[in-house]
Amino acid sequence: MSIEFRNVEESQIVMCELMLPSHSNFNGKIHGGHILSLLDQIAFACASKHSRAYCVTASVDTVDFLNPIEIGELVTMRASVNYVGNSSMVVGIRVEAEDIQTGEVKHCNSSYITMVAKDDHGNTVKVPGLILDNENEIRRFLKCLKRIKMKGHRHQEFNETDFSSKNYLDELQKYRVILP
């Protein structure tokens, strides 16, 4: 049994789409839901390309909307596998929008989506390891490890069975809330 590894660049995907009026919200900006749909598509393509398997979205770990996207801008999404586990992969995605009349490019979104590889019966399958070729790829992998650790702490904290709001009353007083 040989262990398979792939370079990060082997699974990288670039996707471009012109933003149309049908993609806009009531404020005339591109609807965040449309961008989320595109993020899921490119994460699927990237993870499937790396694993050579059908992949499902396990979690959307981070989506940071940094700048609005306008109708008529060309959106470019760049995705790569930043981390691999046994059957899971974290896909990092950078979204940029270009004003095609001026050439101005702005960073609009950064996202991290966890995908899981599955077989035809819905069982998880082992994914190839990752060959990290440069400092940037190593940094991205290590940042994923930190996010995974923080996510574990968050799950642990929110799943506490002995949680009591009384322990947080002083903290609640700082916010605009009325307490019973």
Short mmCIF file of C-alpha atoms in Angstrom, two decimals, residues 3-178:
data_model
loop_
_atom_site.label_atom_id
_atom_site.label_comp_id
_atom_site.label_asym_id
_atom_site.label_seq_id
_atom_site.Cartn_x
_atom_site.Cartn_y
_atom_site.Cartn_z
CA ILE A 3 0.79 6.59 0.48
CA GLU A 4 -0.23 9.17 -2.10
CA PHE A 5 0.64 12.85 -1.89
CA ARG A 6 -0.22 15.79 -4.15
CA ASN A 7 1.20 19.27 -4.48
CA VAL A 8 -1.06 22.17 -3.50
CA GLU A 9 -0.88 23.56 -7.04
CA GLU A 10 -2.31 20.32 -8.50
CA SER A 11 -5.73 21.09 -7.01
CA GLN A 12 -5.81 24.86 -7.38
CA ILE A 13 -8.85 26.25 -9.14
CA VAL A 14 -9.55 29.72 -10.56
CA MET A 15 -13.11 30.70 -11.37
CA CYS A 16 -14.30 34.00 -12.88
CA GLU A 17 -17.82 35.31 -13.23
CA LEU A 18 -19.25 38.63 -14.36
CA MET A 19 -21.67 40.02 -11.78
CA LEU A 20 -25.09 40.65 -13.27
CA PRO A 21 -28.10 42.63 -12.02
CA SER A 22 -29.83 39.31 -11.26
CA HIS A 23 -27.10 38.66 -8.65
CA SER A 24 -27.80 41.86 -6.73
CA ASN A 25 -29.64 42.49 -3.48
CA PHE A 26 -32.09 45.29 -2.68
CA ASN A 27 -29.21 47.69 -2.11
CA GLY A 28 -27.78 47.19 -5.60
CA LYS A 29 -24.73 45.23 -4.37
CA ILE A 30 -24.05 41.60 -5.18
CA HIS A 31 -26.00 39.39 -2.81
CA GLY A 32 -23.86 37.58 -0.24
CA GLY A 33 -25.88 34.43 -0.85
CA HIS A 34 -24.77 34.39 -4.49
CA ILE A 35 -21.14 34.67 -3.42
CA LEU A 36 -21.65 31.88 -0.85
CA SER A 37 -23.03 29.64 -3.60
CA LEU A 38 -19.97 30.33 -5.78
CA LEU A 39 -17.68 29.67 -2.80
CA ASP A 40 -19.31 26.28 -2.27
CA GLN A 41 -18.93 25.41 -5.96
CA ILE A 42 -15.24 26.25 -6.12
CA ALA A 43 -14.55 24.50 -2.79
CA PHE A 44 -16.22 21.37 -4.20
CA ALA A 45 -14.17 21.55 -7.41
CA CYS A 46 -10.90 22.12 -5.58
CA ALA A 47 -11.44 19.37 -2.98
CA SER A 48 -12.69 16.90 -5.61
CA LYS A 49 -9.69 17.64 -7.81
CA HIS A 50 -7.33 16.93 -4.89
CA SER A 51 -9.09 13.82 -3.62
CA ARG A 52 -10.36 12.47 -6.95
CA ALA A 53 -13.60 11.75 -5.09
CA TYR A 54 -17.03 13.23 -4.60
CA CYS A 55 -16.85 15.81 -1.81
CA VAL A 56 -19.44 17.32 0.50
CA THR A 57 -19.34 20.53 2.49
CA ALA A 58 -18.76 19.72 6.17
CA SER A 59 -18.52 23.27 7.45
CA VAL A 60 -18.02 26.82 6.39
CA ASP A 61 -15.35 27.76 8.87
CA THR A 62 -14.84 31.40 8.00
CA VAL A 63 -16.41 33.82 5.55
CA ASP A 64 -15.22 37.39 5.87
CA PHE A 65 -16.98 39.88 3.61
CA LEU A 66 -14.45 42.70 3.34
CA ASN A 67 -15.72 44.90 0.49
CA PRO A 68 -18.98 45.02 -1.45
CA ILE A 69 -19.08 43.71 -5.01
CA GLU A 70 -20.78 45.85 -7.63
CA ILE A 71 -22.89 44.89 -10.63
CA GLY A 72 -20.64 44.71 -13.70
CA GLU A 73 -17.50 43.73 -11.81
CA LEU A 74 -15.57 40.61 -12.74
CA VAL A 75 -15.25 38.34 -9.71
CA THR A 76 -12.26 36.01 -9.58
CA MET A 77 -12.07 33.25 -6.99
CA ARG A 78 -8.83 31.40 -6.30
CA ALA A 79 -9.04 28.19 -4.29
CA SER A 80 -6.46 25.78 -2.98
CA VAL A 81 -6.33 22.92 -0.52
CA ASN A 82 -4.60 24.38 2.52
CA TYR A 83 -4.90 21.37 4.84
CA VAL A 84 -5.71 17.67 4.64
CA GLY A 85 -6.79 15.26 7.35
CA ASN A 86 -7.82 11.65 6.81
CA SER A 87 -10.91 12.34 4.71
CA SER A 88 -11.26 16.09 5.15
CA MET A 89 -9.67 19.05 3.43
CA VAL A 90 -9.74 22.75 4.23
CA VAL A 91 -10.07 24.80 1.08
CA GLY A 92 -8.92 28.41 1.27
CA ILE A 93 -10.58 30.80 -1.14
CA ARG A 94 -9.68 34.38 -2.01
CA VAL A 95 -12.29 36.49 -3.81
CA GLU A 96 -11.35 39.59 -5.77
CA ALA A 97 -13.54 41.89 -7.81
CA GLU A 98 -12.23 43.87 -10.76
CA ASP A 99 -13.78 46.98 -12.23
CA ILE A 100 -13.28 45.97 -15.85
CA GLN A 101 -13.41 49.60 -17.04
CA THR A 102 -10.66 50.91 -14.74
CA GLY A 103 -8.78 47.68 -14.01
CA GLU A 104 -8.99 48.38 -10.26
CA VAL A 105 -8.96 45.14 -8.24
CA LYS A 106 -10.17 44.84 -4.65
CA HIS A 107 -10.00 41.96 -2.18
CA CYS A 108 -13.63 41.24 -1.26
CA ASN A 109 -13.70 37.98 0.62
CA SER A 110 -11.58 35.33 2.29
CA SER A 111 -13.12 31.99 3.12
CA TYR A 112 -12.18 28.61 4.57
CA ILE A 113 -14.46 25.69 3.85
CA THR A 114 -14.02 22.14 5.14
CA MET A 115 -14.87 19.46 2.59
CA VAL A 116 -15.06 15.70 3.14
CA ALA A 117 -14.38 13.06 0.48
CA LYS A 118 -17.02 10.32 0.07
CA ASP A 119 -17.40 7.14 -1.95
CA ASP A 120 -20.47 6.07 -3.93
CA HIS A 121 -22.05 4.68 -0.75
CA GLY A 122 -21.57 7.84 1.31
CA ASN A 123 -18.64 6.51 3.31
CA THR A 124 -15.66 8.74 3.92
CA VAL A 125 -12.54 7.98 1.92
CA LYS A 126 -8.91 8.71 2.69
CA VAL A 127 -7.54 11.69 0.78
CA PRO A 128 -3.99 12.12 -0.52
CA GLY A 129 -1.51 13.91 1.68
CA LEU A 130 -0.26 17.38 0.85
CA ILE A 131 3.19 18.32 -0.40
CA LEU A 132 4.04 21.78 0.95
CA ASP A 133 6.48 23.41 -1.49
CA ASN A 134 7.01 26.86 -0.02
CA GLU A 135 6.75 29.06 3.06
CA ASN A 136 3.29 30.35 2.07
CA GLU A 137 1.85 26.81 1.81
CA ILE A 138 3.43 25.89 5.17
CA ARG A 139 1.96 29.06 6.75
CA ARG A 140 -1.53 28.25 5.37
CA PHE A 141 -1.34 24.68 6.66
CA LEU A 142 -0.27 25.83 10.14
CA LYS A 143 -3.01 28.51 10.21
CA CYS A 144 -5.52 25.74 9.45
CA LEU A 145 -4.22 23.76 12.41
CA LYS A 146 -4.80 26.81 14.63
CA ARG A 147 -8.34 27.31 13.27
CA ILE A 148 -9.12 23.62 13.82
CA LYS A 149 -7.87 23.85 17.41
CA MET A 150 -9.92 27.03 18.04
CA LYS A 151 -12.97 25.36 16.50
CA GLY A 152 -12.53 22.43 18.89
CA HIS A 153 -12.40 24.81 21.87
CA ARG A 154 -15.52 26.59 20.59
CA HIS A 155 -17.43 23.29 20.25
CA GLN A 156 -16.33 22.24 23.72
CA GLU A 157 -17.44 25.54 25.26
CA PHE A 158 -20.83 25.59 23.55
CA ASN A 159 -21.54 21.96 24.37
CA GLU A 160 -20.97 22.40 28.11
CA THR A 161 -23.78 20.73 30.03
CA ASP A 162 -23.23 22.77 33.18
CA PHE A 163 -23.60 26.12 31.40
CA SER A 164 -25.34 28.76 33.48
CA SER A 165 -26.11 32.28 32.33
CA LYS A 166 -25.77 33.42 35.96
CA ASN A 167 -22.00 33.05 35.55
CA TYR A 168 -22.11 35.71 32.82
CA LEU A 169 -24.41 38.37 34.32
CA ASP A 170 -21.56 40.87 34.80
CA GLU A 171 -20.57 40.38 31.17
CA LEU A 172 -24.18 40.84 29.99
CA GLN A 173 -24.40 44.22 31.72
CA LYS A 174 -22.01 45.63 29.08
CA TYR A 175 -24.55 45.07 26.30
CA ARG A 176 -27.82 46.63 25.29
CA VAL A 177 -30.05 44.00 26.80
CA ILE A 178 -32.79 43.89 29.41
#
